[in-house]
mmCIF file of C-alpha atoms and ligand atoms in Angstrom:
data_model
loop_
_atom_site.group_PDB
_atom_site.id
_atom_site.type_symbol
_atom_site.label_atom_id
_atom_site.label_comp_id
_atom_site.label_asym_id
_atom_site.label_seq_id
_atom_site.Cartn_x
_atom_site.Cartn_y
_atom_site.Cartn_z
ATOM 1 C CA MET A 1 -2.306 -23.909 5.719
ATOM 2 C CA ARG A 2 -3.685 -21.314 3.908
ATOM 3 C CA SER A 3 -7.698 -20.163 3.934
ATOM 4 C CA LYS A 4 -10.006 -21.512 1.876
ATOM 5 C CA ILE A 5 -11.693 -18.209 0.493
ATOM 6 C CA VAL A 6 -15.327 -16.886 -0.764
ATOM 7 C CA ALA A 7 -15.427 -13.375 -0.676
ATOM 8 C CA GLY A 8 -18.308 -10.809 -2.193
ATOM 9 C CA ASN A 9 -18.289 -7.612 -3.805
ATOM 10 C CA TRP A 10 -20.915 -5.934 -3.550
ATOM 11 C CA LYS A 11 -19.527 -2.878 -5.488
ATOM 12 C CA MET A 12 -22.009 -0.340 -6.179
ATOM 13 C CA ASN A 13 -25.400 -2.075 -5.100
ATOM 14 C CA LYS A 14 -27.927 -2.848 -1.843
ATOM 15 C CA THR A 15 -29.103 0.350 -0.269
ATOM 16 C CA LEU A 16 -29.182 -0.006 3.761
ATOM 17 C CA LYS A 17 -32.185 -2.575 3.220
ATOM 18 C CA GLU A 18 -31.308 -4.841 0.937
ATOM 19 C CA SER A 19 -27.838 -4.876 2.299
ATOM 20 C CA LYS A 20 -29.408 -5.466 5.683
ATOM 21 C CA GLU A 21 -31.965 -8.112 3.094
ATOM 22 C CA LEU A 22 -29.200 -9.357 2.304
ATOM 23 C CA VAL A 23 -26.902 -10.108 5.331
ATOM 24 C CA LYS A 24 -30.141 -11.847 7.523
ATOM 25 C CA ALA A 25 -30.453 -14.290 4.579
ATOM 26 C CA LEU A 26 -26.798 -15.147 4.392
ATOM 27 C CA LYS A 27 -27.113 -15.556 7.927
ATOM 28 C CA LYS A 28 -30.009 -17.982 7.229
ATOM 29 C CA SER A 29 -28.509 -20.155 4.915
ATOM 30 C CA ILE A 30 -25.230 -20.504 6.523
ATOM 31 C CA LYS A 31 -25.685 -21.202 9.366
ATOM 32 C CA GLY A 32 -26.060 -25.154 9.446
ATOM 33 C CA PHE A 33 -22.624 -25.430 7.536
ATOM 34 C CA THR A 34 -19.498 -26.226 8.438
ATOM 35 C CA LEU A 35 -16.582 -23.568 7.186
ATOM 36 C CA ASP A 36 -13.828 -25.968 7.493
ATOM 37 C CA ASN A 37 -10.853 -23.292 6.456
ATOM 38 C CA THR A 38 -13.248 -21.893 4.834
ATOM 39 C CA ARG A 39 -13.201 -18.055 5.663
ATOM 40 C CA VAL A 40 -16.672 -16.233 4.179
ATOM 41 C CA ILE A 41 -16.335 -12.194 3.588
ATOM 42 C CA ILE A 42 -18.555 -9.680 1.921
ATOM 43 C CA ALA A 43 -18.285 -6.334 0.932
ATOM 44 C CA PRO A 44 -20.984 -4.059 1.346
ATOM 45 C CA THR A 45 -20.497 0.025 0.838
ATOM 46 C CA TYR A 46 -19.574 1.781 3.409
ATOM 47 C CA VAL A 47 -22.886 3.315 5.084
ATOM 48 C CA ASN A 48 -23.814 0.105 5.031
ATOM 49 C CA LEU A 49 -20.086 -1.571 6.821
ATOM 50 C CA GLN A 50 -21.529 -0.344 10.090
ATOM 51 C CA LYS A 51 -25.194 -2.370 10.304
ATOM 52 C CA VAL A 52 -23.829 -5.274 8.208
ATOM 53 C CA SER A 53 -20.664 -5.637 10.639
ATOM 54 C CA LYS A 54 -22.677 -5.143 13.579
ATOM 55 C CA SER A 55 -25.237 -8.212 12.929
ATOM 56 C CA THR A 56 -22.452 -9.784 11.251
ATOM 57 C CA LYS A 57 -20.366 -10.097 14.555
ATOM 58 C CA LYS A 58 -22.036 -13.277 16.035
ATOM 59 C CA SER A 59 -22.124 -15.126 12.474
ATOM 60 C CA ALA A 60 -19.349 -16.552 10.697
ATOM 61 C CA ILE A 61 -19.483 -13.716 8.291
ATOM 62 C CA GLU A 62 -16.515 -11.237 7.899
ATOM 63 C CA VAL A 63 -16.909 -7.771 6.938
ATOM 64 C CA ALA A 64 -14.890 -5.709 3.952
ATOM 65 C CA ALA A 65 -14.027 -2.747 3.700
ATOM 66 C CA GLN A 66 -14.411 -2.214 -0.943
ATOM 67 C CA ASN A 67 -11.469 0.640 -0.690
ATOM 68 C CA MET A 68 -9.820 3.120 1.409
ATOM 69 C CA HIS A 69 -7.509 6.274 1.141
ATOM 70 C CA GLN A 70 -3.815 6.248 1.655
ATOM 71 C CA ALA A 71 -3.939 8.586 4.304
ATOM 72 C CA ASP A 72 -3.748 9.355 8.213
ATOM 73 C CA SER A 73 -7.265 11.843 8.330
ATOM 74 C CA GLY A 74 -6.927 15.216 6.978
ATOM 75 C CA ALA A 75 -8.881 17.054 4.412
ATOM 76 C CA PHE A 76 -9.665 14.546 1.602
ATOM 77 C CA THR A 77 -13.373 15.411 0.414
ATOM 78 C CA GLY A 78 -14.994 12.297 0.199
ATOM 79 C CA GLU A 79 -12.494 9.280 1.270
ATOM 80 C CA ILE A 80 -12.070 7.269 4.086
ATOM 81 C CA SER A 81 -9.799 6.010 5.992
ATOM 82 C CA ALA A 82 -7.833 2.595 8.169
ATOM 83 C CA ALA A 83 -8.683 4.204 10.906
ATOM 84 C CA MET A 84 -13.242 4.874 10.573
ATOM 85 C CA LEU A 85 -13.655 1.890 9.104
ATOM 86 C CA LYS A 86 -11.617 0.132 12.465
ATOM 87 C CA SER A 87 -13.797 1.987 13.715
ATOM 88 C CA VAL A 88 -16.697 0.250 13.265
ATOM 89 C CA GLY A 89 -15.371 -3.357 12.824
ATOM 90 C CA VAL A 90 -13.255 -3.730 9.207
ATOM 91 C CA LYS A 91 -10.949 -6.049 9.671
ATOM 92 C CA VAL A 92 -10.134 -6.496 6.186
ATOM 93 C CA VAL A 93 -9.989 -4.124 3.276
ATOM 94 C CA ILE A 94 -10.257 -4.854 -0.640
ATOM 95 C CA LEU A 95 -7.401 -2.627 -2.509
ATOM 96 C CA GLY A 96 -6.479 -2.227 -6.479
ATOM 97 C CA HIS A 97 -9.563 -3.635 -7.481
ATOM 98 C CA SER A 98 -9.694 -2.984 -11.715
ATOM 99 C CA GLU A 99 -13.185 -0.656 -11.472
ATOM 100 C CA ARG A 100 -10.579 1.396 -9.127
ATOM 101 C CA ARG A 101 -7.569 1.158 -11.675
ATOM 102 C CA GLU A 102 -9.764 1.748 -14.891
ATOM 103 C CA TYR A 103 -12.437 4.723 -13.523
ATOM 104 C CA PHE A 104 -10.558 6.364 -10.352
ATOM 105 C CA GLY A 105 -7.004 6.226 -11.261
ATOM 106 C CA GLU A 106 -5.518 4.158 -9.194
ATOM 107 C CA THR A 107 -1.768 3.357 -10.088
ATOM 108 C CA ASP A 108 0.530 0.841 -8.695
ATOM 109 C CA ALA A 109 2.495 3.812 -6.978
ATOM 110 C CA LEU A 110 -0.603 4.411 -4.619
ATOM 111 C CA LEU A 111 -1.558 0.948 -4.541
ATOM 112 C CA ALA A 112 1.345 0.602 -2.609
ATOM 113 C CA GLN A 113 0.679 3.517 -0.167
ATOM 114 C CA LYS A 114 -2.365 1.552 0.646
ATOM 115 C CA VAL A 115 -1.864 -1.214 0.617
ATOM 116 C CA ASP A 116 1.737 0.018 3.524
ATOM 117 C CA GLN A 117 -1.802 1.490 5.280
ATOM 118 C CA ALA A 118 -3.813 -0.946 5.692
ATOM 119 C CA LEU A 119 -1.121 -2.931 7.078
ATOM 120 C CA LYS A 120 -0.025 -0.288 9.837
ATOM 121 C CA ASN A 121 -3.357 -0.586 11.352
ATOM 122 C CA LYS A 122 -3.198 -3.822 10.959
ATOM 123 C CA LEU A 123 -6.497 -4.074 8.566
ATOM 124 C CA GLU A 124 -5.951 -7.835 6.213
ATOM 125 C CA VAL A 125 -5.389 -6.863 2.916
ATOM 126 C CA ILE A 126 -7.765 -8.353 -0.492
ATOM 127 C CA PHE A 127 -4.951 -6.974 -2.948
ATOM 128 C CA CYS A 128 -6.691 -7.487 -7.192
ATOM 129 C CA PHE A 129 -4.970 -7.618 -10.163
ATOM 130 C CA GLY A 130 -5.369 -8.879 -13.383
ATOM 131 C CA GLU A 131 -4.998 -8.620 -17.462
ATOM 132 C CA VAL A 132 -6.973 -7.080 -19.605
ATOM 133 C CA LEU A 133 -8.074 -8.221 -22.679
ATOM 134 C CA GLU A 134 -4.997 -6.866 -25.589
ATOM 135 C CA ASP A 135 -2.494 -7.437 -23.523
ATOM 136 C CA ARG A 136 -3.953 -11.143 -22.414
ATOM 137 C CA LYS A 137 -4.532 -11.628 -26.908
ATOM 138 C CA ASN A 138 -1.096 -9.779 -26.223
ATOM 139 C CA GLU A 139 0.378 -12.927 -24.818
ATOM 140 C CA ASN A 140 1.575 -10.146 -22.131
ATOM 141 C CA HIS A 141 -0.806 -11.545 -19.307
ATOM 142 C CA PHE A 142 2.441 -13.301 -16.792
ATOM 143 C CA LYS A 143 4.370 -9.667 -17.233
ATOM 144 C CA VAL A 144 1.502 -7.425 -16.527
ATOM 145 C CA VAL A 145 0.623 -9.540 -13.573
ATOM 146 C CA GLU A 146 4.212 -9.443 -12.314
ATOM 147 C CA SER A 147 4.267 -5.696 -12.572
ATOM 148 C CA GLN A 148 1.693 -5.617 -10.717
ATOM 149 C CA ILE A 149 2.198 -7.841 -8.238
ATOM 150 C CA LYS A 150 5.974 -5.895 -8.185
ATOM 151 C CA ASN A 151 5.179 -2.683 -8.139
ATOM 152 C CA ALA A 152 2.482 -2.816 -5.075
ATOM 153 C CA LEU A 153 3.668 -5.926 -3.093
ATOM 154 C CA PHE A 154 7.490 -7.006 -3.189
ATOM 155 C CA HIS A 155 8.206 -3.952 -1.222
ATOM 156 C CA LEU A 156 7.148 -5.559 2.800
ATOM 157 C CA ASN A 157 8.653 -7.865 4.340
ATOM 158 C CA ALA A 158 8.109 -11.522 4.730
ATOM 159 C CA ASP A 159 6.372 -10.662 7.365
ATOM 160 C CA ALA A 160 3.638 -8.815 6.330
ATOM 161 C CA TRP A 161 2.823 -11.742 4.182
ATOM 162 C CA PRO A 162 0.377 -13.262 6.783
ATOM 163 C CA GLN A 163 -1.668 -9.974 6.128
ATOM 164 C CA LEU A 164 -2.240 -10.789 2.630
ATOM 165 C CA VAL A 165 -5.071 -12.254 0.377
ATOM 166 C CA LEU A 166 -4.228 -12.178 -3.420
ATOM 167 C CA ALA A 167 -6.652 -12.101 -5.755
ATOM 168 C CA TYR A 168 -6.035 -13.005 -9.344
ATOM 169 C CA GLU A 169 -9.240 -10.803 -11.723
ATOM 170 C CA PRO A 170 -8.579 -11.021 -15.420
ATOM 171 C CA VAL A 171 -10.056 -7.776 -15.976
ATOM 172 C CA TRP A 172 -11.611 -9.541 -19.345
ATOM 173 C CA ALA A 173 -13.589 -11.611 -17.037
ATOM 174 C CA ILE A 174 -15.614 -9.319 -14.820
ATOM 175 C CA GLY A 175 -18.765 -8.646 -15.074
ATOM 176 C CA THR A 176 -18.979 -9.754 -18.550
ATOM 177 C CA GLY A 177 -19.983 -13.819 -18.363
ATOM 178 C CA GLU A 178 -16.894 -14.837 -19.621
ATOM 179 C CA THR A 179 -14.686 -16.341 -17.124
ATOM 180 C CA ALA A 180 -11.286 -17.845 -17.011
ATOM 181 C CA SER A 181 -10.967 -21.787 -18.064
ATOM 182 C CA PRO A 182 -9.887 -23.396 -15.075
ATOM 183 C CA GLU A 183 -6.472 -24.352 -16.591
ATOM 184 C CA GLN A 184 -6.178 -20.863 -17.297
ATOM 185 C CA ALA A 185 -6.699 -19.703 -13.837
ATOM 186 C CA GLN A 186 -4.718 -22.485 -12.342
ATOM 187 C CA GLU A 187 -2.031 -21.497 -14.978
ATOM 188 C CA MET A 188 -1.883 -17.475 -13.972
ATOM 189 C CA HIS A 189 -2.604 -18.534 -9.989
ATOM 190 C CA ALA A 190 0.552 -21.281 -10.325
ATOM 191 C CA PHE A 191 2.816 -18.103 -11.320
ATOM 192 C CA ILE A 192 2.310 -15.944 -9.388
ATOM 193 C CA ARG A 193 2.771 -18.519 -6.518
ATOM 194 C CA ASN A 194 6.057 -18.826 -8.290
ATOM 195 C CA LEU A 195 6.385 -14.949 -7.856
ATOM 196 C CA VAL A 196 6.041 -15.212 -4.496
ATOM 197 C CA ALA A 197 7.903 -18.117 -3.659
ATOM 198 C CA GLU A 198 10.906 -16.218 -5.849
ATOM 199 C CA LYS A 199 10.658 -12.945 -4.170
ATOM 200 C CA TYR A 200 10.710 -13.967 -0.317
ATOM 201 C CA ASN A 201 10.141 -18.099 0.336
ATOM 202 C CA ASN A 202 8.143 -21.236 -0.415
ATOM 203 C CA ASP A 203 6.369 -21.004 3.085
ATOM 204 C CA VAL A 204 5.196 -16.896 2.301
ATOM 205 C CA ALA A 205 3.535 -18.172 -1.369
ATOM 206 C CA GLU A 206 2.346 -21.739 0.287
ATOM 207 C CA ASN A 207 0.598 -19.519 2.606
ATOM 208 C CA VAL A 208 -0.997 -17.765 0.856
ATOM 209 C CA SER A 209 -4.346 -17.421 -0.481
ATOM 210 C CA ILE A 210 -5.046 -16.785 -4.163
ATOM 211 C CA LEU A 211 -8.533 -16.350 -5.022
ATOM 212 C CA TYR A 212 -9.730 -15.868 -8.771
ATOM 213 C CA GLY A 213 -12.828 -13.821 -9.360
ATOM 214 C CA GLY A 214 -14.677 -13.075 -12.447
ATOM 215 C CA SER A 215 -18.009 -14.063 -13.664
ATOM 216 C CA VAL A 216 -17.401 -16.630 -11.120
ATOM 217 C CA LYS A 217 -21.239 -18.872 -10.959
ATOM 218 C CA PRO A 218 -22.713 -21.615 -8.737
ATOM 219 C CA ALA A 219 -22.193 -23.087 -12.389
ATOM 220 C CA ASN A 220 -18.741 -23.065 -12.935
ATOM 221 C CA ALA A 221 -17.480 -22.151 -9.458
ATOM 222 C CA LYS A 222 -16.475 -26.138 -8.684
ATOM 223 C CA GLU A 223 -14.280 -26.940 -11.387
ATOM 224 C CA ILE A 224 -12.310 -23.376 -10.620
ATOM 225 C CA PHE A 225 -12.600 -23.504 -6.357
ATOM 226 C CA SER A 226 -10.828 -27.191 -7.470
ATOM 227 C CA LYS A 227 -7.469 -26.038 -8.816
ATOM 228 C CA LYS A 228 -4.442 -27.217 -6.625
ATOM 229 C CA ASP A 229 -4.097 -22.921 -6.365
ATOM 230 C CA VAL A 230 -6.924 -21.715 -6.463
ATOM 231 C CA ASP A 231 -8.394 -20.937 -2.624
ATOM 232 C CA GLY A 232 -11.519 -19.693 -3.541
ATOM 233 C CA GLY A 233 -12.326 -16.717 -5.167
ATOM 234 C CA LEU A 234 -14.033 -12.766 -5.422
ATOM 235 C CA ILE A 235 -17.487 -12.810 -6.991
ATOM 236 C CA GLY A 236 -19.201 -9.996 -8.048
ATOM 237 C CA GLY A 237 -23.052 -10.448 -9.975
ATOM 238 C CA ALA A 238 -23.013 -13.974 -7.940
ATOM 239 C CA ALA A 239 -22.733 -11.813 -4.421
ATOM 240 C CA LEU A 240 -25.348 -9.621 -4.297
ATOM 241 C CA ASN A 241 -27.959 -12.914 -4.745
ATOM 242 C CA ALA A 242 -28.041 -15.153 -1.637
ATOM 243 C CA ASP A 243 -29.133 -18.591 -2.690
ATOM 244 C CA ASP A 244 -26.379 -18.408 -5.616
ATOM 245 C CA PHE A 245 -23.684 -17.109 -3.341
ATOM 246 C CA THR A 246 -24.643 -19.649 -0.496
ATOM 247 C CA ALA A 247 -24.096 -22.238 -3.617
ATOM 248 C CA LEU A 248 -20.149 -20.776 -4.081
ATOM 249 C CA ILE A 249 -19.553 -20.908 -0.284
ATOM 250 C CA LYS A 250 -20.578 -25.240 -1.020
ATOM 251 C CA ALA A 251 -18.715 -25.314 -3.777
ATOM 252 C CA ILE A 252 -15.300 -24.433 -1.976
HETATM 253 P P1 PGA B 1 -17.531 -10.941 -11.310
HETATM 254 O O1 PGA B 1 -17.051 -9.937 -10.839
HETATM 255 O O2 PGA B 1 -18.449 -11.668 -10.263
HETATM 256 O O3 PGA B 1 -19.469 -9.456 -11.119
HETATM 257 O O4 PGA B 1 -17.443 -10.599 -12.658
HETATM 258 C C1 PGA B 1 -15.821 -9.874 -10.104
HETATM 259 C C2 PGA B 1 -15.200 -8.832 -9.281
HETATM 260 O O5 PGA B 1 -15.223 -7.782 -9.883
HETATM 261 O O6 PGA B 1 -14.754 -9.079 -8.350
#
């Protein structure tokens, strides 16, 4: 059975002190919860990964990195390798976030390499994709999402898929306060699951968690998460506040 997941992407927010405070508050607030088949993941910045990973070790909170380089090691100033992430206790990495695609020129071809590198190093991947507003307006959103998934993931064998989580994040809904309606999210998630079933089989498709991301807040989470093919959320803004993030975990 696929897991439900609430994952917080902290982006370029929180100093070390602030990260520690947020983790402390989160640990406290989820202590009494039964997290039945639900995973809670947080993705702090690189410099705070080690501390956060250490301080969450005995809790139900898992730690992810926000990005990773595709090479093993070498002259890539400013970059971080899979082995480095693993060495500080990280087991999950977010790849393909729209901000990486837009501001750092990450293409589907590059992301295919990053995915391979992560899987080779036994890191689980939360793979993000989604259309921009223009694609949605032109009704190209299914085509765009299909090509993002095909180009970066469909070279993989079926046995790699248990190491993947998909995150559909319509770019027009990220950080804008605008969310896809629960029906729009469900429609796209069902389309994605069907794509995976057609390429692989029903088993692979039914077992992959597909998260929705884009302005998920305590006020709208319950309705979005209640949809059949929505297995949780990748959260930006609302993950920066312990009360909001806790409310999202409760909503799942
Ligand atoms: P948001 O970000 O929740 O602030 O819209 C989502 C994301 O970028 O993953």
